[in-house]
Coordinates of C-alpha atoms in Angstrom, one line a residue:
M48 CA 0.0 -0.1 0.0
F49 CA 2.9 2.4 0.9
G50 CA 4.6 1.8 -2.4
Y51 CA 1.2 2.6 -4.2
L52 CA 0.7 5.7 -2.4
V53 CA 4.1 7.0 -3.2
R54 CA 3.8 6.2 -7.0
R55 CA 0.5 8.3 -6.9
L56 CA 1.7 11.0 -5.2
I57 CA 4.7 11.5 -7.8
Q58 CA 2.1 11.2 -10.6
A59 CA -0.1 14.0 -9.1
V60 CA 2.8 16.2 -8.2
A61 CA 3.9 15.9 -12.0
V62 CA 0.1 16.3 -13.3
V63 CA -0.1 19.6 -11.2
F64 CA 3.4 20.9 -12.7
A65 CA 2.5 20.2 -16.3
M66 CA -0.8 21.6 -15.9
S67 CA 0.4 25.0 -14.4
I68 CA 2.4 25.6 -17.6
I69 CA -0.6 25.1 -19.6
V70 CA -2.9 27.2 -17.5
F71 CA -0.3 30.1 -17.2
V72 CA 0.4 30.2 -21.0
G73 CA -3.2 29.7 -22.0
V74 CA -4.3 32.7 -19.8
Y75 CA -1.2 35.1 -20.3
A76 CA -1.4 34.6 -24.1
I77 CA -5.0 36.0 -24.1
G78 CA -5.4 40.0 -24.7
N79 CA -3.5 42.5 -22.7
P80 CA -5.4 43.2 -19.1
I81 CA -4.2 46.9 -18.9
D82 CA -6.3 47.7 -22.0
V83 CA -9.3 46.7 -19.9
L84 CA -8.1 48.2 -16.8
I85 CA -7.1 51.7 -17.2
D86 CA -9.1 54.7 -18.5
P87 CA -8.9 54.6 -22.3
G88 CA -7.9 58.2 -22.1
A89 CA -4.7 57.6 -20.1
T90 CA -1.3 58.4 -21.5
Q91 CA 1.0 56.3 -23.0
E92 CA 3.4 56.7 -19.9
I93 CA 1.0 55.4 -17.6
R94 CA 0.2 52.6 -19.6
A95 CA 3.7 51.6 -20.1
K96 CA 4.3 52.0 -16.3
L97 CA 1.6 49.8 -15.2
I98 CA 2.6 47.0 -17.9
A99 CA 6.0 47.4 -16.1
Q100 CA 4.5 47.1 -12.7
Y101 CA 2.7 43.8 -13.1
G102 CA 5.7 42.6 -15.3
L103 CA 3.7 42.2 -18.4
D104 CA 6.8 43.6 -20.6
Q105 CA 8.9 40.5 -19.6
P106 CA 9.1 37.2 -21.6
L107 CA 6.4 34.6 -21.1
W108 CA 8.9 32.4 -19.8
R109 CA 10.3 34.8 -17.3
Q110 CA 6.8 35.8 -16.1
Y111 CA 6.2 32.3 -15.3
F112 CA 9.6 31.6 -13.5
T113 CA 8.5 34.7 -11.4
F114 CA 5.0 33.0 -10.7
L115 CA 6.5 29.8 -9.8
T116 CA 9.1 31.7 -7.6
N117 CA 6.3 33.4 -5.8
V118 CA 4.2 30.1 -5.4
A119 CA 7.3 28.5 -3.6
Q120 CA 7.0 31.6 -1.2
G121 CA 3.4 31.2 -0.6
D122 CA 2.3 34.1 -2.9
L123 CA 0.0 33.5 -5.6
G124 CA -0.4 37.3 -6.6
T125 CA -2.4 40.2 -6.2
S126 CA -5.9 40.9 -7.9
M127 CA -5.4 43.5 -10.6
V128 CA -9.2 44.5 -10.1
Y129 CA -9.7 44.0 -6.0
N130 CA -6.0 45.1 -5.6
I131 CA -5.8 42.5 -2.7
P132 CA -4.0 39.1 -2.3
V133 CA -5.7 36.6 -4.7
V134 CA -5.6 33.7 -2.0
D135 CA -7.5 36.0 0.4
L136 CA -10.1 36.8 -2.4
V137 CA -10.8 33.3 -3.5
F138 CA -11.0 32.0 0.2
S139 CA -13.3 35.0 0.9
R140 CA -15.7 33.4 -1.6
L141 CA -14.9 29.8 -1.0
P142 CA -17.2 29.5 2.0
A143 CA -20.2 30.2 -0.2
T144 CA -19.2 27.8 -2.8
L145 CA -18.5 24.8 -0.5
E146 CA -21.9 25.4 1.8
L147 CA -23.8 25.0 -1.9
V148 CA -21.8 22.0 -3.0
F149 CA -22.1 20.3 0.5
V150 CA -26.1 20.6 0.4
S151 CA -26.3 19.6 -3.4
V152 CA -24.2 16.5 -2.8
C153 CA -25.8 15.6 0.2
I154 CA -29.4 15.8 -1.9
A155 CA -28.0 13.8 -4.7
T156 CA -26.5 11.1 -2.3
F157 CA -29.3 10.5 0.1
V158 CA -32.0 10.5 -2.9
G159 CA -30.2 9.1 -5.7
I160 CA -28.4 6.0 -4.2
P161 CA -31.7 4.7 -2.4
A162 CA -33.7 5.4 -5.3
G163 CA -31.3 3.6 -7.7
L164 CA -31.2 0.7 -5.3
Y165 CA -35.1 0.7 -5.5
A166 CA -35.2 0.9 -9.2
G167 CA -32.7 -1.9 -9.4
Y168 CA -34.6 -4.1 -6.9
R169 CA -38.0 -3.6 -8.6
P170 CA -36.9 -3.0 -12.2
D171 CA -40.7 -3.4 -13.6
S172 CA -42.5 -1.6 -11.1
A173 CA -44.3 1.6 -11.8
A174 CA -42.5 3.4 -9.2
A175 CA -38.9 2.2 -10.9
R176 CA -40.1 3.7 -14.1
A177 CA -41.1 6.8 -12.5
I178 CA -37.5 7.2 -11.1
M179 CA -35.9 6.3 -14.4
A180 CA -37.8 9.1 -16.1
L181 CA -36.9 11.9 -13.5
S182 CA -33.4 10.8 -14.0
V183 CA -33.4 11.2 -17.6
L184 CA -34.7 14.4 -16.8
G185 CA -31.8 15.5 -14.9
F186 CA -29.3 14.7 -17.6
S187 CA -31.4 16.1 -20.5
V188 CA -32.6 19.4 -19.4
P189 CA -30.0 22.4 -18.9
T190 CA -29.2 23.5 -15.6
F191 CA -29.9 27.1 -16.1
W192 CA -33.5 26.4 -17.8
I193 CA -34.4 24.5 -14.6
G194 CA -33.0 27.2 -12.4
M195 CA -35.3 29.7 -14.0
L196 CA -38.0 27.4 -13.5
L197 CA -37.5 27.0 -9.8
I198 CA -37.3 30.8 -9.4
M199 CA -40.4 31.3 -11.1
L200 CA -42.3 28.7 -9.2
F201 CA -41.1 29.1 -5.7
A202 CA -39.7 32.7 -5.8
V203 CA -42.3 34.6 -8.0
N204 CA -45.3 32.6 -7.9
L205 CA -45.4 31.0 -4.7
G206 CA -43.1 33.4 -2.8
W207 CA -41.9 30.7 -0.5
L208 CA -38.1 31.2 -1.3
P209 CA -35.9 34.0 -2.1
S210 CA -34.8 34.3 -5.7
G211 CA -30.9 34.7 -5.1
G212 CA -28.0 35.6 -2.8
R213 CA -26.7 34.1 0.3
G214 CA -28.7 34.1 3.8
D215 CA -27.6 35.4 7.0
V216 CA -24.3 33.8 8.3
A217 CA -24.3 32.5 11.9
S218 CA -21.7 31.1 14.0
F219 CA -21.5 27.8 15.7
L220 CA -18.6 26.3 17.7
G221 CA -16.6 28.8 16.0
I222 CA -17.6 28.1 12.5
E223 CA -19.3 31.0 10.5
S224 CA -21.6 29.6 7.9
S225 CA -25.1 30.5 6.5
L226 CA -26.0 26.8 7.1
F227 CA -26.5 27.9 10.6
S228 CA -29.4 30.0 10.3
A229 CA -33.0 29.4 8.9
D230 CA -32.5 32.3 6.4
G231 CA -29.4 30.7 4.9
W232 CA -31.2 27.3 4.5
S233 CA -34.1 29.5 2.7
H234 CA -31.4 30.9 0.5
V235 CA -29.3 27.7 -0.1
I236 CA -32.0 24.9 -0.8
M237 CA -33.2 26.1 -4.3
P238 CA -29.6 26.6 -5.8
A239 CA -28.4 23.4 -4.2
L240 CA -31.2 21.3 -5.6
N241 CA -30.5 23.0 -9.0
L242 CA -27.1 21.9 -8.9
S243 CA -27.7 18.3 -7.6
L244 CA -30.0 16.9 -10.4
F245 CA -27.5 16.2 -12.9
K246 CA -25.5 14.2 -10.1
M247 CA -28.7 12.8 -8.6
G248 CA -29.6 11.4 -12.1
L249 CA -26.3 9.9 -12.5
L250 CA -26.2 8.3 -9.1
I251 CA -29.5 6.6 -9.9
R252 CA -28.7 5.2 -13.2
L253 CA -25.2 4.1 -12.0
T254 CA -26.6 2.4 -8.6
R255 CA -29.7 0.8 -10.7
A256 CA -27.2 -0.8 -13.1
G257 CA -25.0 -2.3 -10.4
M258 CA -28.1 -3.3 -8.6
V259 CA -29.7 -5.0 -11.2
E260 CA -26.3 -6.7 -12.3
A261 CA -25.7 -7.9 -8.8
M262 CA -29.0 -9.4 -8.4
Q263 CA -28.3 -11.7 -10.9
T264 CA -24.9 -13.1 -9.7
D265 CA -24.4 -16.3 -8.2
Y266 CA -23.4 -15.4 -4.7
V267 CA -26.9 -13.6 -4.4
K268 CA -28.6 -16.8 -5.4
F269 CA -26.5 -18.5 -3.1
A270 CA -27.2 -16.2 -0.2
R271 CA -30.8 -16.4 -1.0
A272 CA -30.8 -20.1 -1.1
Q273 CA -29.2 -20.1 2.5
G274 CA -32.4 -18.3 3.6
L275 CA -30.8 -14.9 4.1
P276 CA -33.3 -11.7 3.6
D277 CA -32.7 -9.5 0.7
G278 CA -32.2 -6.7 3.1
Q279 CA -29.2 -8.3 4.8
I280 CA -28.1 -9.4 1.3
I281 CA -28.1 -5.8 -0.3
R282 CA -26.5 -4.4 2.8
Q283 CA -23.6 -6.9 3.5
H284 CA -22.9 -8.1 0.1
V285 CA -24.3 -6.2 -3.0
L286 CA -23.7 -2.8 -1.7
R287 CA -20.0 -3.3 -1.4
N288 CA -19.6 -4.9 -4.8
I289 CA -21.4 -2.1 -6.5
S290 CA -19.7 0.6 -4.4
I291 CA -16.5 0.9 -6.5
P292 CA -18.0 2.5 -9.5
I293 CA -20.2 4.8 -7.6
V294 CA -17.2 5.7 -5.6
T295 CA -15.2 6.5 -8.6
V296 CA -18.0 8.5 -10.3
F297 CA -18.9 10.2 -7.1
G298 CA -15.2 11.7 -6.6
L299 CA -15.2 13.1 -10.1
E300 CA -18.5 14.6 -9.8
L301 CA -17.8 16.1 -6.5
G302 CA -14.7 17.8 -8.0
S303 CA -16.6 19.2 -11.0
T304 CA -19.5 20.5 -8.8
L305 CA -17.1 22.5 -6.9
A306 CA -14.8 23.8 -9.9
F307 CA -18.1 24.2 -12.2
A308 CA -21.0 25.5 -10.2
V309 CA -20.4 28.6 -12.3
V310 CA -24.0 28.4 -14.0
T311 CA -25.9 27.7 -10.8
E312 CA -24.1 30.6 -9.0
S313 CA -24.8 33.1 -12.0
V314 CA -28.7 32.2 -12.1
F315 CA -29.2 32.5 -8.4
T316 CA -26.3 35.6 -8.0
W317 CA -24.8 33.2 -5.6
P318 CA -21.5 34.9 -4.2
G319 CA -19.2 32.0 -4.3
V320 CA -15.9 31.4 -6.4
G321 CA -17.7 30.6 -9.8
K322 CA -19.2 34.2 -10.0
L323 CA -15.9 35.5 -9.1
I324 CA -14.2 33.4 -12.3
I325 CA -16.9 35.0 -14.4
D326 CA -16.2 38.4 -13.2
S327 CA -12.3 37.8 -13.6
I328 CA -12.6 36.6 -17.3
L329 CA -14.6 39.6 -18.3
Q330 CA -12.1 41.6 -16.4
L331 CA -9.0 39.9 -17.6
D332 CA -7.9 39.6 -14.0
R333 CA -5.1 37.1 -14.8
P334 CA -3.8 36.4 -11.4
V335 CA -7.2 35.5 -10.2
M336 CA -8.0 33.4 -13.4
V337 CA -4.6 31.3 -13.0
T338 CA -4.9 30.9 -9.6
Y339 CA -8.7 29.4 -9.8
L340 CA -7.6 27.2 -12.6
I341 CA -4.5 25.8 -10.6
L342 CA -6.6 25.4 -7.3
V343 CA -9.3 23.2 -9.7
V344 CA -6.3 21.1 -10.9
V345 CA -5.1 20.7 -7.4
L346 CA -8.5 19.8 -6.7
F347 CA -9.1 17.1 -9.3
V348 CA -5.7 15.5 -8.5
L349 CA -6.5 15.3 -4.8
I350 CA -9.9 13.9 -5.3
N351 CA -8.4 11.5 -7.8
L352 CA -5.9 10.4 -5.6
T353 CA -8.4 9.9 -2.8
V354 CA -10.7 8.0 -4.8
D355 CA -8.0 5.7 -6.0
L356 CA -6.6 5.1 -2.4
I357 CA -10.4 3.9 -1.8
Y358 CA -10.5 1.9 -4.7
A359 CA -7.4 0.1 -3.7
R360 CA -8.6 -0.5 -0.4
L361 CA -12.0 -1.8 -1.7
D362 CA -10.3 -4.1 -4.1
P363 CA -6.8 -5.2 -3.1
R364 CA -5.8 -6.5 -6.9
V365 CA -5.5 -2.5 -7.4
R366 CA -2.9 -2.0 -4.5
L367 CA -1.0 -5.0 -5.4
K368 CA -0.7 -3.9 -9.2
G369 CA -0.1 -0.3 -8.3
G370 CA 2.9 -1.3 -5.8
A371 CA 4.5 -3.4 -8.2

């Protein structure tokens, strides 16, 4: 297991380094942020001074080397728009995104997996067909369209929930979050539901497929022949065997939810990292764009690493092969 862990860590560091080059070159090769940030009537002298101040007059390789040197010292740059350290700016928006993702993942997990198990256990029932039809809707309908429908129904017509923004933040055990206040829940429930629909549909279909396949295997038939109830067979045998693909897909989807909650945050004006990156792209705030994209890379690498370790734990053949 230790050899497998070392090998995966080396691969993770190599991936982050390679992606940092691609991200930096891709972002810094687009346009000139000074043309967006300064007054069009500013003199050439002021423009040249700002270009030199941000190091934009240097060759690209030298700018990347400076960036790496600063990162090694814990400095990811300063936002050109907000004029504050990028790390502080991103982490000031991160709690809002984490709240949204946490609630949406909980909804997708606690609804999607039981629904998928039932649809696989009783595949010919009317309830199973209804569950599968709803899962198709989760895949097929665009997120922004469902978001607007939710706003029209629950905010405009019924007036039950607010249409956007983040609710009141409360403190519990030293942790500040809008999830500790009723107003916060009233704000987060609708965007979280919107964000969870795709993942819920994915989990339903994945769990159902694994359940149908597992219920036809010899070990389930043998367990039934021994007189074990179906509930015990599912909990002790089926769930363990179908959990590997579910954990893998769930990990990847968790990363994509954190990184790309942009549409939902824009529709519901949720003040998270997704809305920050949209604003930064429009204003060509390069340090924020680079930091965000690299953080996304690191996030996906860590999630993949965690999933691989869980995978190796669930299936010892993976661990033995990786350590060879």
